[in-house]
Tab-separated table of C-alpha atoms and ligand atoms in Angstrom:
chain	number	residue	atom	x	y	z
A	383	UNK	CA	-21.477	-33.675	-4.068
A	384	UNK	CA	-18.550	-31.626	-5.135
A	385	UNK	CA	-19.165	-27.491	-4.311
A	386	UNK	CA	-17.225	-25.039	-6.321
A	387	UNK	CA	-14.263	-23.355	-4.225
A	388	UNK	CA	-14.720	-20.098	-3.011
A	389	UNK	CA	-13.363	-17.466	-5.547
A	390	UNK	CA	-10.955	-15.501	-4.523
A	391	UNK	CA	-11.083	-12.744	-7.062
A	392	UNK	CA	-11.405	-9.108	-6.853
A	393	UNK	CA	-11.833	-5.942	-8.962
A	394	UNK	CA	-10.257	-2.652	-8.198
A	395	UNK	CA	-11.327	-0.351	-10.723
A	396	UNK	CA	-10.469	-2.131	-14.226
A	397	UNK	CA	-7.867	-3.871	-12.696
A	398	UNK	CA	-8.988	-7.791	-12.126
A	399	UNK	CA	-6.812	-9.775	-9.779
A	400	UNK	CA	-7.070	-13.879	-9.407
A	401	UNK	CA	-6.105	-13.315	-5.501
A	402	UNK	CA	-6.762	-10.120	-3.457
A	403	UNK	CA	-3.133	-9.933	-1.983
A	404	UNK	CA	-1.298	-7.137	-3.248
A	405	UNK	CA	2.550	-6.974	-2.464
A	406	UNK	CA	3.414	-3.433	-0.931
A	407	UNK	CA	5.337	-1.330	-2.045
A	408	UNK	CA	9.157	-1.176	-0.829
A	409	UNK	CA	8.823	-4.820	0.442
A	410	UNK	CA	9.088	-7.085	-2.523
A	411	UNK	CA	11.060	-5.613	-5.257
A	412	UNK	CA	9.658	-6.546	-8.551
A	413	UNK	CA	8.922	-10.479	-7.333
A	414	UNK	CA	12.275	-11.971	-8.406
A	415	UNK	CA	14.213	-12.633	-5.363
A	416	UNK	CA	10.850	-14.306	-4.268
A	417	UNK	CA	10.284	-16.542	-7.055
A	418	UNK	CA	12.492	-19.703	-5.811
A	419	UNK	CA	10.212	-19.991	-2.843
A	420	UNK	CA	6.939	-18.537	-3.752
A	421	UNK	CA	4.357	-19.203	-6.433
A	422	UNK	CA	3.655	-15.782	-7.488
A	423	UNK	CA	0.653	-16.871	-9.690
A	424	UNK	CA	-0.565	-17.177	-6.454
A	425	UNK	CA	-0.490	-13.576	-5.474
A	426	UNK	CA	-2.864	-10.785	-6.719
A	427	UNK	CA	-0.018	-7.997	-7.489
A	428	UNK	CA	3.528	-6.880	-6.578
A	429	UNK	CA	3.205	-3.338	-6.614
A	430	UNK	CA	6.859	-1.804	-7.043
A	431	UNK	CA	9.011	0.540	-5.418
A	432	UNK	CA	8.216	3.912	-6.024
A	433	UNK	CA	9.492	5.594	-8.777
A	434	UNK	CA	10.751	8.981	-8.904
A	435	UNK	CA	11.261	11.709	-12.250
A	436	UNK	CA	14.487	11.550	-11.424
A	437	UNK	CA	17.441	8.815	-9.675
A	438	UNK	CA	17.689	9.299	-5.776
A	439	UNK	CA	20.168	8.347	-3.931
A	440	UNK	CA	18.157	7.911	-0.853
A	441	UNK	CA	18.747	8.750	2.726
A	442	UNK	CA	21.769	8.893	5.173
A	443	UNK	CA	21.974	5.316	7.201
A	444	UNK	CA	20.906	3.785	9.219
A	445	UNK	CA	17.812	3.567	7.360
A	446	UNK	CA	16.334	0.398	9.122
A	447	UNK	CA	15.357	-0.040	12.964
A	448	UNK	CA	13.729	-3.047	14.477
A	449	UNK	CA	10.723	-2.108	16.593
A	450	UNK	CA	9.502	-4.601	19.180
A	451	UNK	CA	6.385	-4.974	16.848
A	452	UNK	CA	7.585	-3.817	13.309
A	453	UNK	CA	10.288	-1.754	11.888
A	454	UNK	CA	10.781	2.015	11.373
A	455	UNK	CA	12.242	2.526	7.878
A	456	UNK	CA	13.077	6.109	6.344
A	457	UNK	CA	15.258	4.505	2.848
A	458	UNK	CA	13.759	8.265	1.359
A	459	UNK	CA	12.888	6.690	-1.999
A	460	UNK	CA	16.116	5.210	-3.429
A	461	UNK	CA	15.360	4.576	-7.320
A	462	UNK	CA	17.214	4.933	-10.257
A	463	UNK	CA	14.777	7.506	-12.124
A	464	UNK	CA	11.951	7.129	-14.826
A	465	UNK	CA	14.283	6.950	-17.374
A	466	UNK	CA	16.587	4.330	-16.520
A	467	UNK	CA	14.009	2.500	-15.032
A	468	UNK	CA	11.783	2.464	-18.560
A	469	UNK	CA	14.820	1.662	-20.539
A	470	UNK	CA	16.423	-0.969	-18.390
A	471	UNK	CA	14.230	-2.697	-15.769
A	472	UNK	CA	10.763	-2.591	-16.610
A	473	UNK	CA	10.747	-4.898	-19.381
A	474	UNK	CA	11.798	-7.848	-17.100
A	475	UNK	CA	8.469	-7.735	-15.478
A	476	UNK	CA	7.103	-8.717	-18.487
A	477	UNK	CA	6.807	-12.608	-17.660
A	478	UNK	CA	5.541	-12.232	-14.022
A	479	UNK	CA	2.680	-14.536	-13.361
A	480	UNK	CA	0.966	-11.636	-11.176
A	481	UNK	CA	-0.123	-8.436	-12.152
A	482	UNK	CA	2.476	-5.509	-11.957
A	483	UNK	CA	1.158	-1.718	-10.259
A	484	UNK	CA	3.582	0.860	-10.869
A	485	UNK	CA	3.900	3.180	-8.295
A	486	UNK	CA	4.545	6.629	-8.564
A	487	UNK	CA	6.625	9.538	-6.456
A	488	UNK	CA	6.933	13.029	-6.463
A	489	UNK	CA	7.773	16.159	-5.086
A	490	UNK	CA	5.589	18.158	-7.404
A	491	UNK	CA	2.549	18.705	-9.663
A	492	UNK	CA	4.526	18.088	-12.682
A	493	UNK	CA	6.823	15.793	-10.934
A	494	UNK	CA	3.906	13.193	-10.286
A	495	UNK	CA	1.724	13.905	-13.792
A	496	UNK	CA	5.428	13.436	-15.825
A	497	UNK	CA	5.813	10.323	-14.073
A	498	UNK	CA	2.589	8.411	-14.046
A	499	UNK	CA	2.232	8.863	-18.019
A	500	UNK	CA	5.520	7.788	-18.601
A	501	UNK	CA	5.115	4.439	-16.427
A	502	UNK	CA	1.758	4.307	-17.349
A	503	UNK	CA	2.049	4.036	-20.337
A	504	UNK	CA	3.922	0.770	-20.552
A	505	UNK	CA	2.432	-2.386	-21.057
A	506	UNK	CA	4.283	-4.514	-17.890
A	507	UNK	CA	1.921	-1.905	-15.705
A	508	UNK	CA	-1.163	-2.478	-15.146
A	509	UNK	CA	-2.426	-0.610	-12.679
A	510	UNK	CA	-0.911	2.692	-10.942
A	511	UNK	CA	-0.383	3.309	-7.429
A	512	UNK	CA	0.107	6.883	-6.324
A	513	UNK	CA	2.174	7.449	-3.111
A	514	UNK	CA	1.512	10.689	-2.244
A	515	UNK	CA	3.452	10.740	1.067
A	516	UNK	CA	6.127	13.347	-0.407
A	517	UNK	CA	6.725	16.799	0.342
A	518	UNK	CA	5.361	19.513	-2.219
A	519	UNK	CA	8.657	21.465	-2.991
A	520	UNK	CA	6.806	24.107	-4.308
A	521	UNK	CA	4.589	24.077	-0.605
A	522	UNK	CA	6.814	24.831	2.610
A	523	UNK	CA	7.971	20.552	2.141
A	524	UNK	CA	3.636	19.782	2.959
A	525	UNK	CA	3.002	16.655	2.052
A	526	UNK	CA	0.771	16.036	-0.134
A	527	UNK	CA	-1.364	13.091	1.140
A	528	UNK	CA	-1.923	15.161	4.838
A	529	UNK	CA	-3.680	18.230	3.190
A	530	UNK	CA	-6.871	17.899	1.230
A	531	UNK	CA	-6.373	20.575	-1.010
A	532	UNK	CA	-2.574	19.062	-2.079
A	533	UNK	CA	-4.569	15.664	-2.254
A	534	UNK	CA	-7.037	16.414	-4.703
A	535	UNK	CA	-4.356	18.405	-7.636
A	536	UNK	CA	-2.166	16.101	-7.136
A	537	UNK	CA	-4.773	12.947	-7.981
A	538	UNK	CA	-6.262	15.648	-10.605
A	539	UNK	CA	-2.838	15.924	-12.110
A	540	UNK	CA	-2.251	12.124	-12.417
A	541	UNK	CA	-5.982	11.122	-13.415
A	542	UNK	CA	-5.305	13.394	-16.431
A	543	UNK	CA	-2.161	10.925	-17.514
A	544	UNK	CA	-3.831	7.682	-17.532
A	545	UNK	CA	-7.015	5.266	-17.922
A	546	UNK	CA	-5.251	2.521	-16.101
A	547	UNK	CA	-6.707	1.584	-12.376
A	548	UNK	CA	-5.407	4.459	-10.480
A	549	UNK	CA	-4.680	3.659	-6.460
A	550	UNK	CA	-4.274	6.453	-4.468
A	551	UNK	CA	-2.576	5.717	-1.028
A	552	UNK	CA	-3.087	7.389	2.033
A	553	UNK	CA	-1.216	8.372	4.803
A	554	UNK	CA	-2.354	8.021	8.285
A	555	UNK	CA	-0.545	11.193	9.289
A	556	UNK	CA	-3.621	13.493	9.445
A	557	UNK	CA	-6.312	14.186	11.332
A	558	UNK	CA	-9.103	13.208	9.511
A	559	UNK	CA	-8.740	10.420	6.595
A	560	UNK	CA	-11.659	10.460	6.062
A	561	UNK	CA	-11.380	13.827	4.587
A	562	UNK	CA	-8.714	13.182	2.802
A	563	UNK	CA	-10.441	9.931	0.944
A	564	UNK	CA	-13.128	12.012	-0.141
A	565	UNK	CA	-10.953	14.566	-1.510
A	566	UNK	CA	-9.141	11.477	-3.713
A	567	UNK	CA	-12.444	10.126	-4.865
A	568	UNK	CA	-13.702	13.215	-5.900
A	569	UNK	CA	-10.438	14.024	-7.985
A	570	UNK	CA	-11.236	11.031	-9.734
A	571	UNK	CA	-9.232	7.671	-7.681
A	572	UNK	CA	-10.605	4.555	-8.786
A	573	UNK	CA	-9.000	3.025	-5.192
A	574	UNK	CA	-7.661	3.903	-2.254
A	575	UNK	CA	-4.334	1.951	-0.365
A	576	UNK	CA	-5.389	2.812	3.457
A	577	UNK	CA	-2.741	3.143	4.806
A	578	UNK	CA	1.091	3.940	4.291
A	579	UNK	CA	3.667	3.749	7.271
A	580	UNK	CA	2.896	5.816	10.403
A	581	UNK	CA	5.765	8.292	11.119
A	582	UNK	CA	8.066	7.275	14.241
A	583	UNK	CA	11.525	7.573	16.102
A	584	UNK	CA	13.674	5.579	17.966
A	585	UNK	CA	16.923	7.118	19.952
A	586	UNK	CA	20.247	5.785	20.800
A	587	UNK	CA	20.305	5.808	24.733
A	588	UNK	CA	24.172	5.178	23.970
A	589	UNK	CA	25.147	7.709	21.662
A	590	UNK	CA	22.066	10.113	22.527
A	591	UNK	CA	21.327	10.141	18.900
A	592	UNK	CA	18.261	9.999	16.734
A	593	UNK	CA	18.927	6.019	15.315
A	594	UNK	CA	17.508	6.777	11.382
A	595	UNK	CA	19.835	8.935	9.622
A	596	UNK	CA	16.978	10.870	8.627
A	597	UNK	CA	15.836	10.927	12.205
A	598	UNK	CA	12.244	10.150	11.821
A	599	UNK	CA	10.744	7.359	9.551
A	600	UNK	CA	7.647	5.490	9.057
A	601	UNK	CA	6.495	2.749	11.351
A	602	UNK	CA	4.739	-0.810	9.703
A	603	UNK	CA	4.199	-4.501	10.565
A	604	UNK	CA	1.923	-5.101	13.567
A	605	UNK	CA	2.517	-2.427	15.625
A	606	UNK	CA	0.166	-0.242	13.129
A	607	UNK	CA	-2.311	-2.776	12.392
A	608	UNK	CA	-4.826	-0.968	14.487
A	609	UNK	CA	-4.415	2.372	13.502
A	610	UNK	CA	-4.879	0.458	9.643
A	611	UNK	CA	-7.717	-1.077	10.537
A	612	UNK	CA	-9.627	1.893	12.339
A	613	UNK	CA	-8.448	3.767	8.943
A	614	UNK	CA	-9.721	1.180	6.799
A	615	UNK	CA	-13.331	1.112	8.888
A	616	UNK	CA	-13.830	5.273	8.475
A	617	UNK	CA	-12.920	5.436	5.595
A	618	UNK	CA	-15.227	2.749	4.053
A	619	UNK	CA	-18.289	4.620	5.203
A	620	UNK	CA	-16.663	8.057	3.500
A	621	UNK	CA	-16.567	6.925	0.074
A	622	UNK	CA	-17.673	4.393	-2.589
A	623	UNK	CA	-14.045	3.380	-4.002
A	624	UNK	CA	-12.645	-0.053	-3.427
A	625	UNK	CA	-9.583	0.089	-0.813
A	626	UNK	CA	-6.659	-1.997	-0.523
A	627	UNK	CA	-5.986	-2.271	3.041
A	628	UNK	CA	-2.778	-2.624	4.914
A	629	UNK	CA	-0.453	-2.275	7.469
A	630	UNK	CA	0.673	-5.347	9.948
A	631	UNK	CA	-0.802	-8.360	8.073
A	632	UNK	CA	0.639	-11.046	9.023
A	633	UNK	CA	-1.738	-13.982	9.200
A	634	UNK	CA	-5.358	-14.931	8.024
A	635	UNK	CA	-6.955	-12.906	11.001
A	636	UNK	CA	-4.769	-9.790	10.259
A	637	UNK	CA	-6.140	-10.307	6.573
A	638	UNK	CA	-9.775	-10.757	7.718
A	639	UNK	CA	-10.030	-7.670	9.728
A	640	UNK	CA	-9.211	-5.506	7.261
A	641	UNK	CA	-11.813	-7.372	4.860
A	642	UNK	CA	-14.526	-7.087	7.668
A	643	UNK	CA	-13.623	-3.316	7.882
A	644	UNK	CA	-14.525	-2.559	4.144
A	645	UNK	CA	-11.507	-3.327	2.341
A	646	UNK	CA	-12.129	-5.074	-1.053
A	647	UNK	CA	-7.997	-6.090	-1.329
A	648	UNK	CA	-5.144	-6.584	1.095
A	649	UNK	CA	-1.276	-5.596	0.427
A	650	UNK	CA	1.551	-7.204	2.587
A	651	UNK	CA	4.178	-5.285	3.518
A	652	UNK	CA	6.813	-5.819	6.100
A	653	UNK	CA	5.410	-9.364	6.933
A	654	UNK	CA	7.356	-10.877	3.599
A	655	UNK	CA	10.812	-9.753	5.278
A	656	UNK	CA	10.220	-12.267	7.688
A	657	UNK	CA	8.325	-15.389	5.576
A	658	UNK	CA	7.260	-14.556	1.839
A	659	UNK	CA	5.140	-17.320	2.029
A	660	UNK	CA	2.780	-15.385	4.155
A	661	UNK	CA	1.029	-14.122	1.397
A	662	UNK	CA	0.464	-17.187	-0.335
A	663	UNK	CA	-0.500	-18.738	2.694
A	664	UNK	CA	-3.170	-16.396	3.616
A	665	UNK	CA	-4.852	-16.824	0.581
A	666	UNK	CA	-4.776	-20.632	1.114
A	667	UNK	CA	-6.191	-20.028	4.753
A	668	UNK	CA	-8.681	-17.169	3.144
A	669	UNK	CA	-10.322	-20.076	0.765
A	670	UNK	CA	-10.886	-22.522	3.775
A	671	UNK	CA	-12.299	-19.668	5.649
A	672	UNK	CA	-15.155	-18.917	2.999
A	673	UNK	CA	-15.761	-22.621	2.086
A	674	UNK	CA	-16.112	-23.229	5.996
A	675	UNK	CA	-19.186	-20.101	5.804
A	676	UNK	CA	-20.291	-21.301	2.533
A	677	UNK	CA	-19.671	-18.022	1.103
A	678	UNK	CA	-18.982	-17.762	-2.655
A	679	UNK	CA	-16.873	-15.060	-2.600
A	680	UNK	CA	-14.644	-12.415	-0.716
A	681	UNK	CA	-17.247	-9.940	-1.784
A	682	UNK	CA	-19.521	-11.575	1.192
A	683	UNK	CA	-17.363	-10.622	3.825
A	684	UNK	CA	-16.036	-7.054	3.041
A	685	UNK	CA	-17.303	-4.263	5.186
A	686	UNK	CA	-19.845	-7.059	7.278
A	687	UNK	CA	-18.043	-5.598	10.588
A	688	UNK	CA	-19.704	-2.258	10.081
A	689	UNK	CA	-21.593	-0.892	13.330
A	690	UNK	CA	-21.131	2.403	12.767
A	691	UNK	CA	-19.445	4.021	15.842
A	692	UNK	CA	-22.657	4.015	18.024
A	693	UNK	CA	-20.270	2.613	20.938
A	694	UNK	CA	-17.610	5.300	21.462
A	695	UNK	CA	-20.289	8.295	20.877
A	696	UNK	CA	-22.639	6.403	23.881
A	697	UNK	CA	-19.433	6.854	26.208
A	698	UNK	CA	-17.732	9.594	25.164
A	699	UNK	CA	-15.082	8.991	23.439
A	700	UNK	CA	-12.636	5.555	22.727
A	701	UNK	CA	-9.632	7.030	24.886
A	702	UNK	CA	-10.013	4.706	28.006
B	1785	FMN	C1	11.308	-0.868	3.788
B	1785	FMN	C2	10.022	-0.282	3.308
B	1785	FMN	C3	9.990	0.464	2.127
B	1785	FMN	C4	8.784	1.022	1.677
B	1785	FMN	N1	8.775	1.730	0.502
B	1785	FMN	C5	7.606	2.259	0.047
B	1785	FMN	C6	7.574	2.967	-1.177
B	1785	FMN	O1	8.558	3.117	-1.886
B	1785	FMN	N2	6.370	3.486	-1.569
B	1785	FMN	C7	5.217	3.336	-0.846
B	1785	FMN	O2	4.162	3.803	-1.269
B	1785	FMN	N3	5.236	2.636	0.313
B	1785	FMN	C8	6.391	2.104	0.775
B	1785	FMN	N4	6.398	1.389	1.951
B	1785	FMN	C9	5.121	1.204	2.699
B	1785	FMN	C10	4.518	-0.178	2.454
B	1785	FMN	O3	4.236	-0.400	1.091
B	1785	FMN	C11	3.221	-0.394	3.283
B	1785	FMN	O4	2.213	0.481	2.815
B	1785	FMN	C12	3.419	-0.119	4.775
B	1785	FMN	O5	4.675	-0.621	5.205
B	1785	FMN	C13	2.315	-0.751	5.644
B	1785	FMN	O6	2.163	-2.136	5.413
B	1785	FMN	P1	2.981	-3.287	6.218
B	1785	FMN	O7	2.808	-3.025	7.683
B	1785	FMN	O8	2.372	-4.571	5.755
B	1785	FMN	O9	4.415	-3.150	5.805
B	1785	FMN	C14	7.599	0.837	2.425
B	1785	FMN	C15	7.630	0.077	3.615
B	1785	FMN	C16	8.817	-0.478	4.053
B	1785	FMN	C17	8.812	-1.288	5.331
């Protein structure tokens, strides 16, 4: 007897995606340079490089450091602008076999609401992603995604542009992100990406310099895949949103962590610097997996690893 294959399918707010691999931001252009080698009707979405109101050069180099388990980047959102962008790249996206999330940058209010409706409103777009890990000009440089009050105009100002999927990401620079979900969902995110690149340093024990030109940056690849997944896990049980998890997924464990913590999607970051058939592969792997289970669907795994956090309140605390 033949069984029907697993389905691999997921919804994030309207936005319906064949696989539920997402391509992060920053880490695989629009798809292009990836085509010769990968079948990208085999990946959910490539969401793009954040887009700014206007072109940005980007930040001093070196903007790249290998880690021993990752890579600290700090590229300060390089882009040519809304405009250009609009006029002269967007409508080569067109064709992709996947679907296309804009993604959206600011550094205020009006910066991010001018934006989103703009990219929004193209066709090629399907779905917006809202990085919110920029510093409010108009604040002392916070950034929006680590205060809750920031969090909440700033998704107020964008949900006001558009009816596409909106996915707000977080950033695990806070205290509580929990907090800071519930503030998104409540100012009207149909998702949430959990989470965006963890800030770090490295020094030059030659030159006794800082080795990013901007002298910080944000950590990603397996190195945060921890801190991802305990983000992932808290905030599942603080709101009712889908979430996209990421950060250090790299194989089909990696993938089904994140699943097991509550996430309904996975994007894949750093890991396509290295192979860009990961992604494709773990979807491959992700299949067997279910069939194996006889599970129909992804939808029978997400958030199954939830046991509260009985453990670390019994001892204590979870610091060793
Ligand atoms: C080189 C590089 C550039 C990135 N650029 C962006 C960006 O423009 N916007 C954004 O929201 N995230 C950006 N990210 C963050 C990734 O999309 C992803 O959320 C993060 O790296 C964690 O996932 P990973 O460990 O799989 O890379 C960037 C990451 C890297 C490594």
């Amino acid at each position: 007897m033949v069984t029907a294959q697993p389905s691999l399918a997921t919804k994030i707010g309207k936005l319906e995606l064949a696989f539920p691999t997402l391509m992060g931001s920053g880490c695989y252009g629009s798809g292009e340079e990836f085509a010769p080698y990968v079948d990208l009707s085999k990946i959910g979405a490539v969401v793009l490089k954040s887009v700014t109101r206007l072109p940005r050069l980007g930040n001093p180099t070196p903007r790249l450091v290998h880690t021993p388990a990752g890579m600290l980047n700090a590229i300060g959102l390089q882009n040519p602008g809304i405009e250009w962008y609009l006029a002269r790249e967007l409508h080569k996206y067109a064709d992709r076999p996947c679907k296309i999330v804009g993604s959206v940058a600011g550094f205020s209010l009006d910066d991010y609401a001018y934006t989103c409706e703009r990219l929004a409103a193209r066709d090629e777009i399907a779905a917006i992603e809202l990085n919110a890990s920029c510093p409010n000009v108009a604040s002392e440089g916070e950034t929006f995604a680590c205060d809750p009050v920031l969090t909440a105009k700033v998704v107020r100002a964008v949900r006001g542009t558009t009816d596409k999927t909106l996915i707000v990401k977080l950033s695990p620079n806070v205290t509580d992100i929990a907090v800071i979900a519930r503030e998104a969902e409540a100012a009207g995110a149909d998702a949430l990406g959990v989470i965006n690149t963890v800030r770090g340093m490295a020094i030059d024990v030659e030159a006794w310099r800082p080795r990013l030109g901007n002298v910080t940056g944000g950590l990603s690849g397996p190195a945060i895949r921890p801190i991802a997944v305990l983000a992932v896990y808290e905030v599942a049980q603080a709101v009712r949103i889908p979430i996209v998890g990421q950060g250090g997924i790299e194989t089909l464990t990696d993938a089904l962590e994140f699943f097991l913590a509550g996430a309904t999607a996975i994007s894949i970051g750093t890991a396509n610097f290295t192979d860009p058939r990961i992604p494709v592969r773990i979807a491959t792997e992700l299949r067997d997996y279910l069939a194996r289970r006889n599970l129909a669907s992804i939808g029978e795994i997400v958030g199954k690893a939830n046991v509260g956090f009985a453990t670390a309140y019994q001892y204590g605390g979870d610091e060793g």
